[in-house]
Every structure is written in C-alpha cells, then in structure tokens.
CSV table of C-alpha atoms and ligand atoms in Angstrom, one decimal:
chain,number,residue,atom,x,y,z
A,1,UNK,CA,0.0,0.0,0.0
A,2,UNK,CA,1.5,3.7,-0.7
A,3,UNK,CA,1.2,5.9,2.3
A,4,UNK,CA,1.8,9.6,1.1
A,5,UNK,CA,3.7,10.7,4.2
A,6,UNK,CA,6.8,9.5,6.8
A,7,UNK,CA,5.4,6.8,9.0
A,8,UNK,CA,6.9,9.0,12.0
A,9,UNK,CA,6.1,12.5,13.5
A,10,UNK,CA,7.9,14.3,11.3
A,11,UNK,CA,7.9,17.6,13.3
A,12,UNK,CA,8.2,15.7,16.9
A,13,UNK,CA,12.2,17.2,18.0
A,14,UNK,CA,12.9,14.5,20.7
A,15,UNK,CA,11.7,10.9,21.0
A,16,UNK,CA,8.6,9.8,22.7
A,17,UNK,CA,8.6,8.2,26.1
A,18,UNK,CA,6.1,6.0,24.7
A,19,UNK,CA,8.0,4.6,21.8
A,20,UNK,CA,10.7,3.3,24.7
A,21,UNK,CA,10.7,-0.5,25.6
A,22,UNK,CA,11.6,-1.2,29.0
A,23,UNK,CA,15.1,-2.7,26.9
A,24,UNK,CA,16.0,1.0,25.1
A,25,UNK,CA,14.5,2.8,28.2
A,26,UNK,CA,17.0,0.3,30.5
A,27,UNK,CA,19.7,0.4,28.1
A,28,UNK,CA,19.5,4.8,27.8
A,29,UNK,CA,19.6,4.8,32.0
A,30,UNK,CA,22.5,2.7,31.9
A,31,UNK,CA,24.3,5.3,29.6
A,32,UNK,CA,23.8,7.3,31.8
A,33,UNK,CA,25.1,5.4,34.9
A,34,UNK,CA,21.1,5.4,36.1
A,35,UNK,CA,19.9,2.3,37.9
A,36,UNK,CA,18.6,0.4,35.3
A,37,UNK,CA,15.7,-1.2,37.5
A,38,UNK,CA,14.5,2.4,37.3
A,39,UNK,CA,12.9,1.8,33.8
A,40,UNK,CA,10.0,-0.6,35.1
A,41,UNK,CA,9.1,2.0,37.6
A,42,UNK,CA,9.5,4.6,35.0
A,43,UNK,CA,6.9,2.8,32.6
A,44,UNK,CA,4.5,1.6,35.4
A,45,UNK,CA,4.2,5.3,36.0
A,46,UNK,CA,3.3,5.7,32.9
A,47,UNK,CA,1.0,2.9,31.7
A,48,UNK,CA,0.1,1.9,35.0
A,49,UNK,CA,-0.1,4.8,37.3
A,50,UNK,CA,-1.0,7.8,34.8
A,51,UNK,CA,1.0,10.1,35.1
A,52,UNK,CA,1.1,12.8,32.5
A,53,UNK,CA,5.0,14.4,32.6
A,54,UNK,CA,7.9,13.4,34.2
A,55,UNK,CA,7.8,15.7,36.6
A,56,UNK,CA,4.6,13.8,38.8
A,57,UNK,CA,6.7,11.0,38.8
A,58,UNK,CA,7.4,11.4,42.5
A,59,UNK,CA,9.9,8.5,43.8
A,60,UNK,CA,12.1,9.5,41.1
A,61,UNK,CA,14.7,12.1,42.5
A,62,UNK,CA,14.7,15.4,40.8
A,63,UNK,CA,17.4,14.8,38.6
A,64,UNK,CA,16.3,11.7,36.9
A,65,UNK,CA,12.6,13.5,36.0
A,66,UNK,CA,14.5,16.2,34.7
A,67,UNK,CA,17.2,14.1,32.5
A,68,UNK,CA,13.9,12.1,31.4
A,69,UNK,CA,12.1,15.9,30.8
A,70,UNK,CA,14.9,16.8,28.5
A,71,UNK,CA,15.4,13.6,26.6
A,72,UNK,CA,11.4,12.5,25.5
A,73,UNK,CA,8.3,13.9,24.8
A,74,UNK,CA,5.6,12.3,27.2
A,75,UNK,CA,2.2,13.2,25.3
A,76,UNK,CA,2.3,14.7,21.7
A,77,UNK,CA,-1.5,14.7,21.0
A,78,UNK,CA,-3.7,17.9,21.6
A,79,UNK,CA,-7.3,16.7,22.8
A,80,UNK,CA,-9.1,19.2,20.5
A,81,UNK,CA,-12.8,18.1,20.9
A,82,UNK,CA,-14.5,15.4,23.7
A,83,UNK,CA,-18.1,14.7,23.3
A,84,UNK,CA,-19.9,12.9,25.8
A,85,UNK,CA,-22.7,10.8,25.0
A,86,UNK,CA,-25.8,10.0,27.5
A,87,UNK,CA,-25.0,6.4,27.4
A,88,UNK,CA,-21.6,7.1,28.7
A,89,UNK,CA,-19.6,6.4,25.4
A,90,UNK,CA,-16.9,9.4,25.1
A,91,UNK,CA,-15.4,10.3,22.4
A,92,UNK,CA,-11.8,12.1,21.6
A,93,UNK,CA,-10.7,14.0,18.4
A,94,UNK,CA,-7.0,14.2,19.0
A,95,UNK,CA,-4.5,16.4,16.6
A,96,UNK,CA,-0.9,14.6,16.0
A,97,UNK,CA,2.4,17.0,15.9
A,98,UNK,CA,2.2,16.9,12.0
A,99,UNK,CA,-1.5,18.1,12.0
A,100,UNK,CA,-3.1,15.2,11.0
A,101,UNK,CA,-6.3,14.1,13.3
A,102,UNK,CA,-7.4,10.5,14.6
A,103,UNK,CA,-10.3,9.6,16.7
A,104,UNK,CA,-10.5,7.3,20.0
A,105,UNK,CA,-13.4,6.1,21.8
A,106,UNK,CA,-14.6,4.8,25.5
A,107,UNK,CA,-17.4,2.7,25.8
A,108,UNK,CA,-19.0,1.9,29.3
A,109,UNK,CA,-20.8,-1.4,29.4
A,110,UNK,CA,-22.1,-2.8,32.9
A,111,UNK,CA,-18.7,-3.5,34.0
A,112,UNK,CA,-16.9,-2.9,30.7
A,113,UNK,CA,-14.7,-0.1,30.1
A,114,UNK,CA,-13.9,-0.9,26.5
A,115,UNK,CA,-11.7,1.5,24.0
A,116,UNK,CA,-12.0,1.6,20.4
A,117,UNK,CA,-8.6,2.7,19.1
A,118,UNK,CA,-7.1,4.0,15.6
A,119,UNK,CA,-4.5,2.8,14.0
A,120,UNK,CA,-3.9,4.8,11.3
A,121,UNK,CA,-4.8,8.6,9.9
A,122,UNK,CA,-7.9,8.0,7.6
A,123,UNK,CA,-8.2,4.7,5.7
A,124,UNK,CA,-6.8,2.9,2.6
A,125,UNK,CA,-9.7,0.2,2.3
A,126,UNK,CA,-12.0,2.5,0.8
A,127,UNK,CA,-14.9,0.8,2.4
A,128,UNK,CA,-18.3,2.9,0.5
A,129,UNK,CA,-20.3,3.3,3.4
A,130,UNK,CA,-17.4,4.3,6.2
A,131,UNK,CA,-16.5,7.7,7.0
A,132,UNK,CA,-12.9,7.2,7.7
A,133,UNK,CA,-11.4,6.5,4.6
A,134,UNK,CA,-12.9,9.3,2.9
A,135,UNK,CA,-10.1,11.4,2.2
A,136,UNK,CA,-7.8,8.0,1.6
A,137,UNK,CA,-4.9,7.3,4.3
A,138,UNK,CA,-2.2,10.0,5.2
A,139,UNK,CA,-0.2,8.0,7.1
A,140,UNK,CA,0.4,5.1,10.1
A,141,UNK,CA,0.3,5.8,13.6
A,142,UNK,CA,3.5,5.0,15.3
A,143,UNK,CA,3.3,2.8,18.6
A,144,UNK,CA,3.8,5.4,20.5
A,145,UNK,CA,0.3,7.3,18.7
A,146,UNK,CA,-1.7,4.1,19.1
A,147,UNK,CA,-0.9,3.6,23.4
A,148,UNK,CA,-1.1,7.1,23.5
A,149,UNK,CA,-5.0,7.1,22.6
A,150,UNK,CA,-5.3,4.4,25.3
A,151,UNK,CA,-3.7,6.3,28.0
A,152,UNK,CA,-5.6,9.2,27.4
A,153,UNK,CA,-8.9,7.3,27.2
A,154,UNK,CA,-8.0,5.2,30.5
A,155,UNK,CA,-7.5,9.0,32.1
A,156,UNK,CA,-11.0,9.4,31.7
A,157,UNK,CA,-11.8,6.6,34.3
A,158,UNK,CA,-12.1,7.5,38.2
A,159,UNK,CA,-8.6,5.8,39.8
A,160,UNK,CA,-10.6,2.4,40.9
A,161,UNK,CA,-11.3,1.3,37.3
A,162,UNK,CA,-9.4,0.2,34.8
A,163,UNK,CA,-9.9,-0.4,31.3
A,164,UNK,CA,-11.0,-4.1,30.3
A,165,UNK,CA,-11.5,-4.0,26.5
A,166,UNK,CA,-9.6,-3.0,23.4
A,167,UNK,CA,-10.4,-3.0,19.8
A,168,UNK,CA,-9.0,-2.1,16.8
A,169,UNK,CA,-12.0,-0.5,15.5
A,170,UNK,CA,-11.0,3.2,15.3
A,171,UNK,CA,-9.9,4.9,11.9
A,172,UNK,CA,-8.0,2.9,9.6
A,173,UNK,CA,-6.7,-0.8,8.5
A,174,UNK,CA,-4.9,-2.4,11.6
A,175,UNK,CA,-3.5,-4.7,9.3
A,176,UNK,CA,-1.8,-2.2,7.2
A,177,UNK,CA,0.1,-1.5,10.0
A,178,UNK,CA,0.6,-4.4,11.9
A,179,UNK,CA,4.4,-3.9,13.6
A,180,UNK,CA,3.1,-0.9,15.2
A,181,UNK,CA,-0.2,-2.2,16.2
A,182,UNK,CA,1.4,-5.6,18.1
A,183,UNK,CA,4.1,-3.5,19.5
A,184,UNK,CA,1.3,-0.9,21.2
A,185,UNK,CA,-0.8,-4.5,22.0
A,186,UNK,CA,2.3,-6.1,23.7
A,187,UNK,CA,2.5,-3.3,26.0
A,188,UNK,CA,-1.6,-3.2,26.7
A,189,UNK,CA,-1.4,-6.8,27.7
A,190,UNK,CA,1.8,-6.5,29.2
A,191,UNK,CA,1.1,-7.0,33.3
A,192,UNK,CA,4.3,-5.7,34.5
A,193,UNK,CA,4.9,-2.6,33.2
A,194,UNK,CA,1.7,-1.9,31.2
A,195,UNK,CA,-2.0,-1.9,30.8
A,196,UNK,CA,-2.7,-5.1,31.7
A,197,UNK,CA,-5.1,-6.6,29.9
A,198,UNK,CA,-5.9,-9.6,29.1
A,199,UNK,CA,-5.5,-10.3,25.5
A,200,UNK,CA,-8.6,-12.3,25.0
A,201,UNK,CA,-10.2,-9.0,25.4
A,202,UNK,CA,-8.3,-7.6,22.9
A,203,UNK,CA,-9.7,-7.7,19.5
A,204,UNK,CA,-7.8,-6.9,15.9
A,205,UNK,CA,-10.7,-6.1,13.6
A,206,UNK,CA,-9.9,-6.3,9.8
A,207,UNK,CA,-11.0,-5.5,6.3
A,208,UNK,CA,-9.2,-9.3,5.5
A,209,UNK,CA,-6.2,-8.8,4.0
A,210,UNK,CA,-5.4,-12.7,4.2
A,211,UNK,CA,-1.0,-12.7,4.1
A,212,UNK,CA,-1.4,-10.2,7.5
A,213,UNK,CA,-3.9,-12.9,9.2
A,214,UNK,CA,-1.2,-15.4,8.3
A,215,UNK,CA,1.5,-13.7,9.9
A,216,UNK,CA,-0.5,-13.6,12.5
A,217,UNK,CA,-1.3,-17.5,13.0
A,218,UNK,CA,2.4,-18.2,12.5
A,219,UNK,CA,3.0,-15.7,15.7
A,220,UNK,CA,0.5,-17.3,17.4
A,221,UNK,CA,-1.6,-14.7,18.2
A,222,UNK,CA,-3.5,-14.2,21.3
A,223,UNK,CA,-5.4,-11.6,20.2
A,224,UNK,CA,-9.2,-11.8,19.1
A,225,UNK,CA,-9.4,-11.5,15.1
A,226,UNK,CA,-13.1,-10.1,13.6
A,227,UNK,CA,-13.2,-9.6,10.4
A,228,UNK,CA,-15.3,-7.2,8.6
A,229,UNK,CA,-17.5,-9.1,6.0
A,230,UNK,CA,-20.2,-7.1,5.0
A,231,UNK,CA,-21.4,-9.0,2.3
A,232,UNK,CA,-21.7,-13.0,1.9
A,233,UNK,CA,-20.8,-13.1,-2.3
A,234,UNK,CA,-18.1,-11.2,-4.1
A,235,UNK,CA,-20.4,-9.5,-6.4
A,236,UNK,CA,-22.0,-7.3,-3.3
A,237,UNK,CA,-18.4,-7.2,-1.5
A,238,UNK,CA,-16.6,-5.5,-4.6
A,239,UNK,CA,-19.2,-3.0,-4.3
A,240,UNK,CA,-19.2,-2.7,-0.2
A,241,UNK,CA,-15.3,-3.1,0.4
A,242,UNK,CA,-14.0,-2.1,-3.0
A,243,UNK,CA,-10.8,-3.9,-2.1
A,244,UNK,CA,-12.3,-7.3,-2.5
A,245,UNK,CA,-11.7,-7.0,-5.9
A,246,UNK,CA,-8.4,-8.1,-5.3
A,247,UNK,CA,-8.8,-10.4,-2.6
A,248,UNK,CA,-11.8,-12.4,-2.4
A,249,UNK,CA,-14.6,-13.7,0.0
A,250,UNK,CA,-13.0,-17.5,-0.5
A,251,UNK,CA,-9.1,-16.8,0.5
A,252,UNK,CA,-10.5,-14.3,3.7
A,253,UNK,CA,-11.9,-17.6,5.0
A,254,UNK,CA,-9.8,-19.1,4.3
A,255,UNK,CA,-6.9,-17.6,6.1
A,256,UNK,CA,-9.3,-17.2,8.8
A,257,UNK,CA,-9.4,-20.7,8.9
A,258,UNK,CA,-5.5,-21.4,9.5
A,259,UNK,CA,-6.0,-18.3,12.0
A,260,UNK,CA,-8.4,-20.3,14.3
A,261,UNK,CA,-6.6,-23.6,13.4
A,262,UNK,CA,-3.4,-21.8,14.6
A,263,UNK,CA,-4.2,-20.0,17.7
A,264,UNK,CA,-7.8,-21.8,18.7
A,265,UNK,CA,-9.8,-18.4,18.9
A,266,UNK,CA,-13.1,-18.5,17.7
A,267,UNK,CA,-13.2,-16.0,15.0
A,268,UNK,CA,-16.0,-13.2,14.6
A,269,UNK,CA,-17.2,-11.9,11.5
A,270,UNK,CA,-18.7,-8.3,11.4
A,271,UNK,CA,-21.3,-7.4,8.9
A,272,UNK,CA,-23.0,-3.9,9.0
A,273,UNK,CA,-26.7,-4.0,7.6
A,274,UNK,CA,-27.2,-1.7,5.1
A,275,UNK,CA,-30.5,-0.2,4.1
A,276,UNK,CA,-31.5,-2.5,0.6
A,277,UNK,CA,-28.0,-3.7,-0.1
A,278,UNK,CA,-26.8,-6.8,2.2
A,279,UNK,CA,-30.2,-7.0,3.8
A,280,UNK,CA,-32.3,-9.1,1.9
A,281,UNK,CA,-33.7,-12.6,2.9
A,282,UNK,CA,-31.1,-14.1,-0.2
A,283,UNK,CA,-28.1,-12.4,1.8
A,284,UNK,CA,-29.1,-13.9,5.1
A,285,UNK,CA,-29.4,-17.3,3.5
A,286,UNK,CA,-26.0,-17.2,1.7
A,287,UNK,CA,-24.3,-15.8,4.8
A,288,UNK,CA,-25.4,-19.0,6.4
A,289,UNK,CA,-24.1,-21.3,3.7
A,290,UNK,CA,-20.2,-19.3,4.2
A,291,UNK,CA,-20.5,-19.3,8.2
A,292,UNK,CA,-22.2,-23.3,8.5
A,293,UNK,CA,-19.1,-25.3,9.9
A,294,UNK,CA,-16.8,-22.9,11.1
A,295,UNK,CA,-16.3,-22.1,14.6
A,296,UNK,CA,-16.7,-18.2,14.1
A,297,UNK,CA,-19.4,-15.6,15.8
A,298,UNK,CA,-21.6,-13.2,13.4
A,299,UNK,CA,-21.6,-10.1,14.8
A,300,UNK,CA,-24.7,-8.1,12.8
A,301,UNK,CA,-23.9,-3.8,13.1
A,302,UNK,CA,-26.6,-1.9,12.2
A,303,UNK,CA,-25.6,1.1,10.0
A,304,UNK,CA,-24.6,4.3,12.1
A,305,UNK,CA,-25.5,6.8,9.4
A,306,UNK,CA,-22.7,9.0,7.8
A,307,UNK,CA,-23.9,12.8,6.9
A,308,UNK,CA,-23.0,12.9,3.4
A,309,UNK,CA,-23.5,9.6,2.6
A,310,UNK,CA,-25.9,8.2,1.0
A,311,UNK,CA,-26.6,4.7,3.0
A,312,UNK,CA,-29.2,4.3,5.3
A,313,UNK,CA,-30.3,1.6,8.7
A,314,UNK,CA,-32.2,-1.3,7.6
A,315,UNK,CA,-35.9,-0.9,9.3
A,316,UNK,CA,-36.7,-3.0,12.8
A,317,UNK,CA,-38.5,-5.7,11.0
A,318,UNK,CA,-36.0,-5.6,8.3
A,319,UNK,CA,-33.0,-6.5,11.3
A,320,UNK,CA,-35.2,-8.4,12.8
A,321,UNK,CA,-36.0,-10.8,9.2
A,322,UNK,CA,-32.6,-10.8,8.8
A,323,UNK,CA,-31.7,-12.3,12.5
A,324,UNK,CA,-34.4,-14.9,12.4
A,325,UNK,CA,-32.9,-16.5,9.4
A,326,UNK,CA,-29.2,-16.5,10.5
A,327,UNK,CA,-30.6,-18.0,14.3
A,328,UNK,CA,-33.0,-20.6,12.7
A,329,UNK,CA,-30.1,-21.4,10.7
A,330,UNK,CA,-28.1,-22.1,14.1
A,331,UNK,CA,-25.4,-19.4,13.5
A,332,UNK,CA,-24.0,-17.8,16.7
A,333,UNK,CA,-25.2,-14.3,15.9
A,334,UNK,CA,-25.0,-11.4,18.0
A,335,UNK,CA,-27.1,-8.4,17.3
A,336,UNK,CA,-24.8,-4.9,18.4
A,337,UNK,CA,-26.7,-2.3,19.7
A,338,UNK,CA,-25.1,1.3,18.6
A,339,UNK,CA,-23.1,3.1,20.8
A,340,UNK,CA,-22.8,6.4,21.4
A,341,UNK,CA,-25.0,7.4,18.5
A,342,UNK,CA,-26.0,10.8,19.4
A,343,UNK,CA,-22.3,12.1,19.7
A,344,UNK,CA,-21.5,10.2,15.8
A,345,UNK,CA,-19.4,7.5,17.3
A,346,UNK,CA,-19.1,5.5,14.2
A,347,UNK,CA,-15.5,5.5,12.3
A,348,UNK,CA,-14.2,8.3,11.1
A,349,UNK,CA,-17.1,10.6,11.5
A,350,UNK,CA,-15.9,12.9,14.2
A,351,UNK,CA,-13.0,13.8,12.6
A,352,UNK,CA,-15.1,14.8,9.2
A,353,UNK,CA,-17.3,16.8,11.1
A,354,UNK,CA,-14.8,18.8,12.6
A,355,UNK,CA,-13.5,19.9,9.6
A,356,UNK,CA,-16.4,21.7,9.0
A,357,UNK,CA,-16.4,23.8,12.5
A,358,UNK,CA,-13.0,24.3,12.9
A,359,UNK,CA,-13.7,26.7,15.8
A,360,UNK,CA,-15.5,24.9,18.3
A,361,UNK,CA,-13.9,23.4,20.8
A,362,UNK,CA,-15.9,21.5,22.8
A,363,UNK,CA,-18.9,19.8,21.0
A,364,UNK,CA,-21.0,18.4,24.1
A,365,UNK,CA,-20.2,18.3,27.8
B,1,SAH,N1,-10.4,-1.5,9.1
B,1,SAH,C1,-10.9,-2.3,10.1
B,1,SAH,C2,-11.2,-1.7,11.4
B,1,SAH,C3,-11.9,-0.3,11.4
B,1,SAH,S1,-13.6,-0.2,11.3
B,1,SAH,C4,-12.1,-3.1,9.6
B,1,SAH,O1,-12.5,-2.9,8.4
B,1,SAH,O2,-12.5,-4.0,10.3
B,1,SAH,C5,-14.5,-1.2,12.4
B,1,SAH,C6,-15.8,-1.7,11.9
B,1,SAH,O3,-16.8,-0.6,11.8
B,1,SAH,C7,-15.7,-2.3,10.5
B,1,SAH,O4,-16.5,-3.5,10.5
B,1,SAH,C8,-16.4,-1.2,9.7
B,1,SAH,O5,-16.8,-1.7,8.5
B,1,SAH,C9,-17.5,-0.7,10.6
B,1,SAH,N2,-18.0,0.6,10.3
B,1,SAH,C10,-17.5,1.6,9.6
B,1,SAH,N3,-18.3,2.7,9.5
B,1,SAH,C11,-19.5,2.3,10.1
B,1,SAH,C12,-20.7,2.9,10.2
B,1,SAH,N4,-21.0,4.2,9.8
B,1,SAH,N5,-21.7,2.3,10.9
B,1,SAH,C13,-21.5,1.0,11.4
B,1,SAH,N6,-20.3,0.4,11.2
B,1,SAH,C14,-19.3,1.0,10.6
C-alpha cells in the first residue's frame, strides 16, 4: 500500500517516552550510569499509574525526572474536541504534531470499560459506506500514537477502574500497519509494566487482507481476530469493500481458517446492515451457507448513518428478518446495539465533522 507521508512524527524534536521498551528505556539509563531497574518504575508510572510528565513521577529524584524531561516527549496529542454521549460512550478528536487528526473512543458497558482505538490517519480500504477512509490514508500511527490514545482514554476513568477491553476498531486498517499495532498490544497486555489486559479482550478487527492474518497465525496470536465481511458473495463485497476485488470472500476464509486452526480463537465476522444492499432474505441465507461449519461468531452492526453519505439503517422488522434466518439457521449471531449514537461514534465521523467547524472546541459536555 503507498502511504503519502513519513510513518513517523515528522515535526516531533525529541523521541517519545512512549515509543521506549523497557530494553532502550533500560539500556538509555545505563548510559547514563542510572539504575537500570528504574525503567520498570519509570513505565508503570506511565502505563500503569497515569502520570502525565515526568515531573509527577514522584519517587524518582529530581534529577532523573529532569534528564527524562529533557530527553522524551511524554504526550504529543492535543485533545481538541471530547463529546460525551448519554450512554456514557466518550469520544476524543486528537491532533498529531504533524497536524493530522485521529479519533478514539470509550465505551462503558455494565462493567466494561472498552476502548475503540485507531491505528492509522484515515483509511486505505475505501470501504463505501465508512466515514474514515474518505479522504484515503495520510499516514500510520506509530506505537507510540496508538498507546497514547489508550492512555488518554483510560484518564478518563475514576482511579478504581481500569480499562477491560480493546479493539482495533478506530480509523483505519490495523493490518496495514501491523508492527506498530502488536508493539502498542504487547505493551496493553503486558502485566508488569503496562495496561494489563488480558489479551482475550483484545480484539484486531480487519478488512481481511489474508497474508497479515497469516502472519498472525504463525506468531501465534493471542489476540481476538473479527473480520469485517459485509457482504456474503463477491459481487455485493466489490461493491461494499471495494478492495475485495483483489482479494476475495473465499481466501479471507480461508486464512481465517488457518488463524483459528493456529491459535484456537473462535473468530468473529462483522457485517454492518445496510439499508436494501446486504439486507435481503437471499443475503441472510448465503451468509449461512459461508458461516455453516466454522467455529466463528456473526456479529450483525446496524448502520450508524454518515452525513454525506448516502446509506441508510435497515428498518426494525428488516434487522429483525434478517436475525431470524441466521438463528433458525443455528449461527451464533450477535445483534450490536449502537453506541454512542447521538455524539457520531461510528469510524471516522468525528474527525469529518470537525472539519467543517474548525472553531469549536468542545462539541458536548
Ligand atoms: N479497518 C478495520 C477496522 C476499522 S472499522 C475493519 O475494516 O474492520 C471497524 C468496523 O466498523 C468495521 O467493521 C467497519 O466496516 C465498521 N463501520 C465503519 N463505518 C461504520 C458505520 N458508519 N456504521 C457502522 N459500522 C461501521
């Protein structure tokens, strides 16, 4: 894929405290004749403890804060819009060094504090209906972007919780950038010296670009794979996910297939129901035929409506057709309720509408 821009910060001077693994972060103390046990608690401040500079990390003497201070950035996002939905989904338009703008989202859920994080600015995939690949992609995030949008979504929780979900469902193609995604994951599920959670609840959603779920298997993954169907024949998905065209319903599958084979997690599938496109009884019935056998979860989105865009929610009784079939048919199905509808949670659709009120700052409190 062509990305029109450096895959770095190009205008970020020093490097970022969050692109440090404890090893570089342990190996720059000891340059420095620093204890080098000092980089787990440095990091655990971090991830762990959220601090936000150096300076409130405060069993570090002085002099190691300000060596730190003078070294690395700590945050390099601005937080230039929240909006708070009544459901309690919150929402964060975030501005990188170079300008460019990425979206990040917290869902609460009984006990759930889930996070729905980018991993690129805008989208390559071109899906029709989705707001974030619009404008195409302008870069990848670095690691250091991608576990700063979970540090400043897990500052939104009260001290007693912690954050218990992630997914890879923000703006762009996780796959497309897949170093930097696993290197920001291996830190969220890291116990020691990061987020701490549990990579069953962490969830890689993709397009299905098939050679990137391989690599995956072969790693042995422990992470949660869904991937974003959207239609059950090649015909519709050319249309949908204009990318199918050069990839294909059939080799998706089946490199999902070696993904479950190699790792044992039950896949998902995604499919957002479009108003008279993937909705029909036929689609149902052939989405059976592809999911029949495999060990996989349907997850069924209704459309979240893009301004602009011309696609529209399937009707109650149309969703609920559609569900009968695919449960009569004994598919595991899950029916998603929306999110954070009222503040445009969906992909991509923050960012868009911000570029057409530049000057307000905060949308919804
Ligand atoms: N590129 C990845 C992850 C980002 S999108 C992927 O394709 O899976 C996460 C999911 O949200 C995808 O299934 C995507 O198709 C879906 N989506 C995008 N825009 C939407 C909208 N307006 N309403 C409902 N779902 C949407």
């Amino acid at each position: 894929m062509h990305l029109e821009s450096n895959e770095t910060s190009s205008t970020a001077s020093k490097p970022s405290i969050l692109d440090q693994s404890i090893v570089s972060l342990a190996a720059w103390l000891q340059d420095r004749s620093l204890p080098k046990y000092r980089a787990k608690q440095i990091l655990g401040w971090v991830y762990q403890r959220r601090a936000e500079s150096f300076e409130a990390m405060t069993d570090l003497p002085k002099g190691v804060r300000s060596e730190l201070d003078a070294a690395f950035d700590f945050y390099r996002t601005k937080t230039i819009a929240t909006q708070n939905s009544e459901d309690g989904t919150q929402k964060l338009l975030l501005q990188l060094p170079d300008g460019g703008r990425i979206e990040c989202v917290l869902l609460r859920d009984g006990p759930r504090r889930s996070i729905c994080v980018s991993s690129q600015v805008g989208c390559a995939m071109g899906c029709v209906f989705c707001a974030s690949g619009l404008d195409g992609v302008e870069r990848n995030l670095t690691r250091g972007e991608i576990l700063e949008q979970m540090l400043k979504l897990q500052r939104l929780l009260p001290a007693e919780e912690r954050l218990s979900h992630i997914v890879m469902m923000g703006m762009g193609e996780p796959l497309a950038n897949l170093p930097r995604v696993l290197d920001a994951l291996s830190v969220a599920k890291d116990s020691e010296i990061g987020l701490g959670i549990s990579p069953r609840r962490i969830t890689i959603s993709t397009v299905g670009l098939p050679q990137s779920i391989d690599k995956l298997a072969e790693d042995k993954s422990p992470y949660h794979l869904a991937i974003s169907l959207h239609a059950p024949n090649d015909t519709l998905r050319n249309q949908l996910v204009p990318v199918n065209k050069k990839i294909g319903i059939e080799s998706i599958l089946e490199a999902a297939d070696r993904y479950f084979d190699a790792t044992g997690r039950r896949l998902t599938f995604e499919y957002v129901l479009l108003k008279d496109l993937n909705d029909s009884q036929q689609c149902a019935e052939q989405l059976v035929k592809l999911l029949r056998g495999r060990t996989a979860m349907l997850n069924v989105i209704p459309y979240n409506p893009v301004p602009g865009l011309p696609y529209e929610t399937p009707t109650a009784e149309v969703i609920h057709q559609f569900r009968r079939i695919l449960m009569e048919a004994g598919i595991n199905v899950m029916f998603r309720q929306r999110k954070g509808d009222d503040i445009q949670a969906a992909c991509g659709q923050l960012r868009r509408l911000r570029e057409k009120e530049p000057d307000l700052v905060e949308l919804k409190r």
